[in-house]
Amino acid sequence: MNIYSPVKGSLKAIEEVNDEVFSLKMMGDGIAVVPEDGRVVAPITGKVTAVFPTGHAVGLEVEGVELLLHLGLDTVELNGKFFTSHVTQGQTVHAGELLIEMDVAGIKRAGYETDAILVVTNPAGKQVEKPAVTGEVNVEDLILTIK
């Protein structure tokens, strides 16, 4: 199962995320991307299992594998400001389909980090593999594989 970058930007190891919940993999393994713009797309074709009311996170599921896409650090405190969701819970989305728009500049001005963190919260007994990709990525670039 291939998982693609949800945003255009710079790859960042999950261990480098400035939040222990993510960097210590308390929620699961994954990867982060520092976004260049605010267009956030589905990293895989699957079902939307959760849309946070504040717009800063969305849950996805495919073949029993559960993913969490979390936008920014502590951005729940913004109460939805700077986020516009384009999906609803239960909806099926296709890889590359717009999920959320985030105002990256506004979030930064408000003093928050903007990392788009993709975590495999339930790998359903499968291995999470990180291809040897570094540096800049586009939304169509492979960033994780689950086997």
mmCIF file of C-alpha atoms in Angstrom:
data_model
loop_
_atom_site.group_PDB
_atom_site.id
_atom_site.type_symbol
_atom_site.label_atom_id
_atom_site.label_comp_id
_atom_site.label_asym_id
_atom_site.label_seq_id
_atom_site.Cartn_x
_atom_site.Cartn_y
_atom_site.Cartn_z
ATOM 1 C CA MET A 1 0.000 0.000 0.000
ATOM 2 C CA ASN A 2 1.526 3.301 -1.077
ATOM 3 C CA ILE A 3 0.999 6.532 0.841
ATOM 4 C CA TYR A 4 1.750 9.826 -0.859
ATOM 5 C CA SER A 5 2.663 13.229 0.513
ATOM 6 C CA PRO A 6 -0.429 15.197 1.608
ATOM 7 C CA VAL A 7 1.327 18.526 0.974
ATOM 8 C CA LYS A 8 4.089 20.035 -1.097
ATOM 9 C CA GLY A 9 7.091 20.791 1.098
ATOM 10 C CA SER A 10 10.147 19.426 2.885
ATOM 11 C CA LEU A 11 10.207 15.940 4.390
ATOM 12 C CA LYS A 12 10.986 15.681 8.074
ATOM 13 C CA ALA A 13 11.540 12.537 10.140
ATOM 14 C CA ILE A 14 8.765 12.004 12.674
ATOM 15 C CA GLU A 15 11.484 11.812 15.350
ATOM 16 C CA GLU A 16 12.304 15.478 14.552
ATOM 17 C CA VAL A 17 8.769 16.763 15.164
ATOM 18 C CA ASN A 18 8.752 19.226 18.074
ATOM 19 C CA ASP A 19 6.093 17.298 20.031
ATOM 20 C CA GLU A 20 6.838 14.144 22.032
ATOM 21 C CA VAL A 21 3.486 12.545 21.230
ATOM 22 C CA PHE A 22 4.642 12.356 17.619
ATOM 23 C CA SER A 23 8.455 12.233 17.939
ATOM 24 C CA LEU A 24 8.346 9.333 20.399
ATOM 25 C CA LYS A 25 5.766 7.588 18.175
ATOM 26 C CA MET A 26 3.192 7.357 20.977
ATOM 27 C CA MET A 27 0.417 7.351 18.361
ATOM 28 C CA GLY A 28 2.351 5.296 15.816
ATOM 29 C CA ASP A 29 5.079 5.598 13.223
ATOM 30 C CA GLY A 30 4.927 8.012 10.339
ATOM 31 C CA ILE A 31 6.511 11.035 8.740
ATOM 32 C CA ALA A 32 6.082 14.802 8.604
ATOM 33 C CA VAL A 33 6.223 17.366 5.823
ATOM 34 C CA VAL A 34 6.859 21.075 6.410
ATOM 35 C CA PRO A 35 4.326 22.568 3.966
ATOM 36 C CA GLU A 36 5.115 25.211 1.348
ATOM 37 C CA ASP A 37 1.447 25.988 0.802
ATOM 38 C CA GLY A 38 -1.864 25.240 2.439
ATOM 39 C CA ARG A 39 -3.353 22.725 0.024
ATOM 40 C CA VAL A 40 -3.711 19.419 1.912
ATOM 41 C CA VAL A 41 -4.748 16.386 -0.130
ATOM 42 C CA ALA A 42 -5.613 12.772 0.583
ATOM 43 C CA PRO A 43 -2.399 10.735 0.821
ATOM 44 C CA ILE A 44 -4.273 7.561 -0.180
ATOM 45 C CA THR A 45 -7.655 6.428 -1.460
ATOM 46 C CA GLY A 46 -9.781 5.495 1.526
ATOM 47 C CA LYS A 47 -12.593 6.372 3.901
ATOM 48 C CA VAL A 48 -12.622 9.489 6.080
ATOM 49 C CA THR A 49 -13.129 8.163 9.615
ATOM 50 C CA ALA A 50 -12.850 11.449 11.500
ATOM 51 C CA VAL A 51 -12.877 15.157 10.729
ATOM 52 C CA PHE A 52 -11.895 17.228 13.721
ATOM 53 C CA PRO A 53 -14.261 20.197 14.246
ATOM 54 C CA THR A 54 -11.256 22.539 14.386
ATOM 55 C CA GLY A 55 -10.149 21.380 10.912
ATOM 56 C CA HIS A 56 -6.595 20.648 12.046
ATOM 57 C CA ALA A 57 -6.778 16.861 11.666
ATOM 58 C CA VAL A 58 -8.470 14.100 9.712
ATOM 59 C CA GLY A 59 -8.555 10.327 10.134
ATOM 60 C CA LEU A 60 -8.456 7.937 7.187
ATOM 61 C CA GLU A 61 -8.854 4.164 6.858
ATOM 62 C CA VAL A 62 -8.078 1.730 4.062
ATOM 63 C CA GLU A 63 -7.918 -2.064 4.254
ATOM 64 C CA GLY A 64 -7.982 -1.945 8.059
ATOM 65 C CA VAL A 65 -5.014 0.426 8.218
ATOM 66 C CA GLU A 66 -5.781 3.663 10.076
ATOM 67 C CA LEU A 67 -4.002 6.958 9.429
ATOM 68 C CA LEU A 68 -4.091 10.305 11.190
ATOM 69 C CA LEU A 69 -3.166 13.455 9.314
ATOM 70 C CA HIS A 70 -2.435 16.162 11.894
ATOM 71 C CA LEU A 71 -1.753 19.710 10.705
ATOM 72 C CA GLY A 72 0.536 21.818 12.840
ATOM 73 C CA LEU A 73 1.517 21.562 16.482
ATOM 74 C CA ASP A 74 -0.981 22.597 19.158
ATOM 75 C CA THR A 75 -3.151 24.075 16.378
ATOM 76 C CA VAL A 76 -6.256 22.699 18.087
ATOM 77 C CA GLU A 77 -5.881 25.863 20.222
ATOM 78 C CA LEU A 78 -6.737 27.955 17.138
ATOM 79 C CA ASN A 79 -10.340 26.643 17.278
ATOM 80 C CA GLY A 80 -10.572 26.261 13.519
ATOM 81 C CA LYS A 81 -9.054 29.598 12.584
ATOM 82 C CA PHE A 82 -6.848 29.205 9.479
ATOM 83 C CA PHE A 83 -8.389 25.808 8.506
ATOM 84 C CA THR A 84 -11.132 24.996 5.973
ATOM 85 C CA SER A 85 -12.236 21.359 5.720
ATOM 86 C CA HIS A 86 -13.572 20.032 2.411
ATOM 87 C CA VAL A 87 -14.561 16.518 3.547
ATOM 88 C CA THR A 88 -17.020 14.855 5.895
ATOM 89 C CA GLN A 89 -16.840 11.778 8.067
ATOM 90 C CA GLY A 90 -17.791 8.626 6.154
ATOM 91 C CA GLN A 91 -16.830 10.089 2.786
ATOM 92 C CA THR A 92 -14.612 8.122 0.407
ATOM 93 C CA VAL A 93 -11.693 10.164 -0.914
ATOM 94 C CA HIS A 94 -9.200 9.457 -3.655
ATOM 95 C CA ALA A 95 -5.454 10.049 -3.438
ATOM 96 C CA GLY A 96 -4.774 13.667 -4.391
ATOM 97 C CA GLU A 97 -8.294 14.893 -3.548
ATOM 98 C CA LEU A 98 -8.462 18.126 -1.530
ATOM 99 C CA LEU A 99 -9.086 17.447 2.179
ATOM 100 C CA ILE A 100 -8.274 20.708 3.935
ATOM 101 C CA GLU A 101 -6.952 24.149 3.148
ATOM 102 C CA MET A 102 -4.770 25.735 5.793
ATOM 103 C CA ASP A 103 -3.448 29.276 5.955
ATOM 104 C CA VAL A 104 0.226 28.444 6.527
ATOM 105 C CA ALA A 105 1.288 32.092 6.858
ATOM 106 C CA GLY A 106 -1.522 32.847 9.308
ATOM 107 C CA ILE A 107 -0.679 29.823 11.437
ATOM 108 C CA LYS A 108 2.979 30.876 11.546
ATOM 109 C CA ARG A 109 2.027 34.487 12.428
ATOM 110 C CA ALA A 110 -0.060 33.111 15.295
ATOM 111 C CA GLY A 111 3.115 31.414 16.600
ATOM 112 C CA TYR A 112 2.447 27.800 15.669
ATOM 113 C CA GLU A 113 4.497 25.252 13.732
ATOM 114 C CA THR A 114 2.853 23.998 10.536
ATOM 115 C CA ASP A 115 4.208 20.432 10.138
ATOM 116 C CA ALA A 116 1.782 18.121 8.328
ATOM 117 C CA ILE A 117 2.229 14.936 10.345
ATOM 118 C CA LEU A 118 1.055 11.638 8.900
ATOM 119 C CA VAL A 119 0.864 8.830 11.462
ATOM 120 C CA VAL A 120 -0.104 5.196 10.951
ATOM 121 C CA THR A 121 -2.140 4.798 14.147
ATOM 122 C CA ASN A 122 -3.153 1.203 13.403
ATOM 123 C CA PRO A 123 -0.984 -0.640 10.870
ATOM 124 C CA ALA A 124 -3.310 -3.693 11.083
ATOM 125 C CA GLY A 125 -0.339 -6.018 11.616
ATOM 126 C CA LYS A 126 1.565 -4.660 8.635
ATOM 127 C CA GLN A 127 5.029 -3.068 8.421
ATOM 128 C CA VAL A 128 5.441 0.672 7.921
ATOM 129 C CA GLU A 129 8.340 1.351 5.574
ATOM 130 C CA LYS A 130 9.859 4.705 4.732
ATOM 131 C CA PRO A 131 11.270 4.914 1.202
ATOM 132 C CA ALA A 132 14.654 6.605 0.861
ATOM 133 C CA VAL A 133 13.158 9.991 0.038
ATOM 134 C CA THR A 134 14.607 13.180 1.471
ATOM 135 C CA GLY A 135 14.293 16.886 0.828
ATOM 136 C CA GLU A 136 11.476 18.414 -1.177
ATOM 137 C CA VAL A 137 8.327 16.458 -2.051
ATOM 138 C CA ASN A 138 5.219 17.116 -4.101
ATOM 139 C CA VAL A 139 1.769 15.734 -3.355
ATOM 140 C CA GLU A 140 2.242 12.876 -5.809
ATOM 141 C CA ASP A 141 5.503 11.676 -4.213
ATOM 142 C CA LEU A 142 5.608 8.383 -2.318
ATOM 143 C CA ILE A 143 6.532 8.934 1.353
ATOM 144 C CA LEU A 144 5.432 5.705 3.121
ATOM 145 C CA THR A 145 4.717 2.112 2.191
ATOM 146 C CA ILE A 146 2.707 -0.346 4.267
ATOM 147 C CA LYS A 147 3.353 -4.026 3.576
#
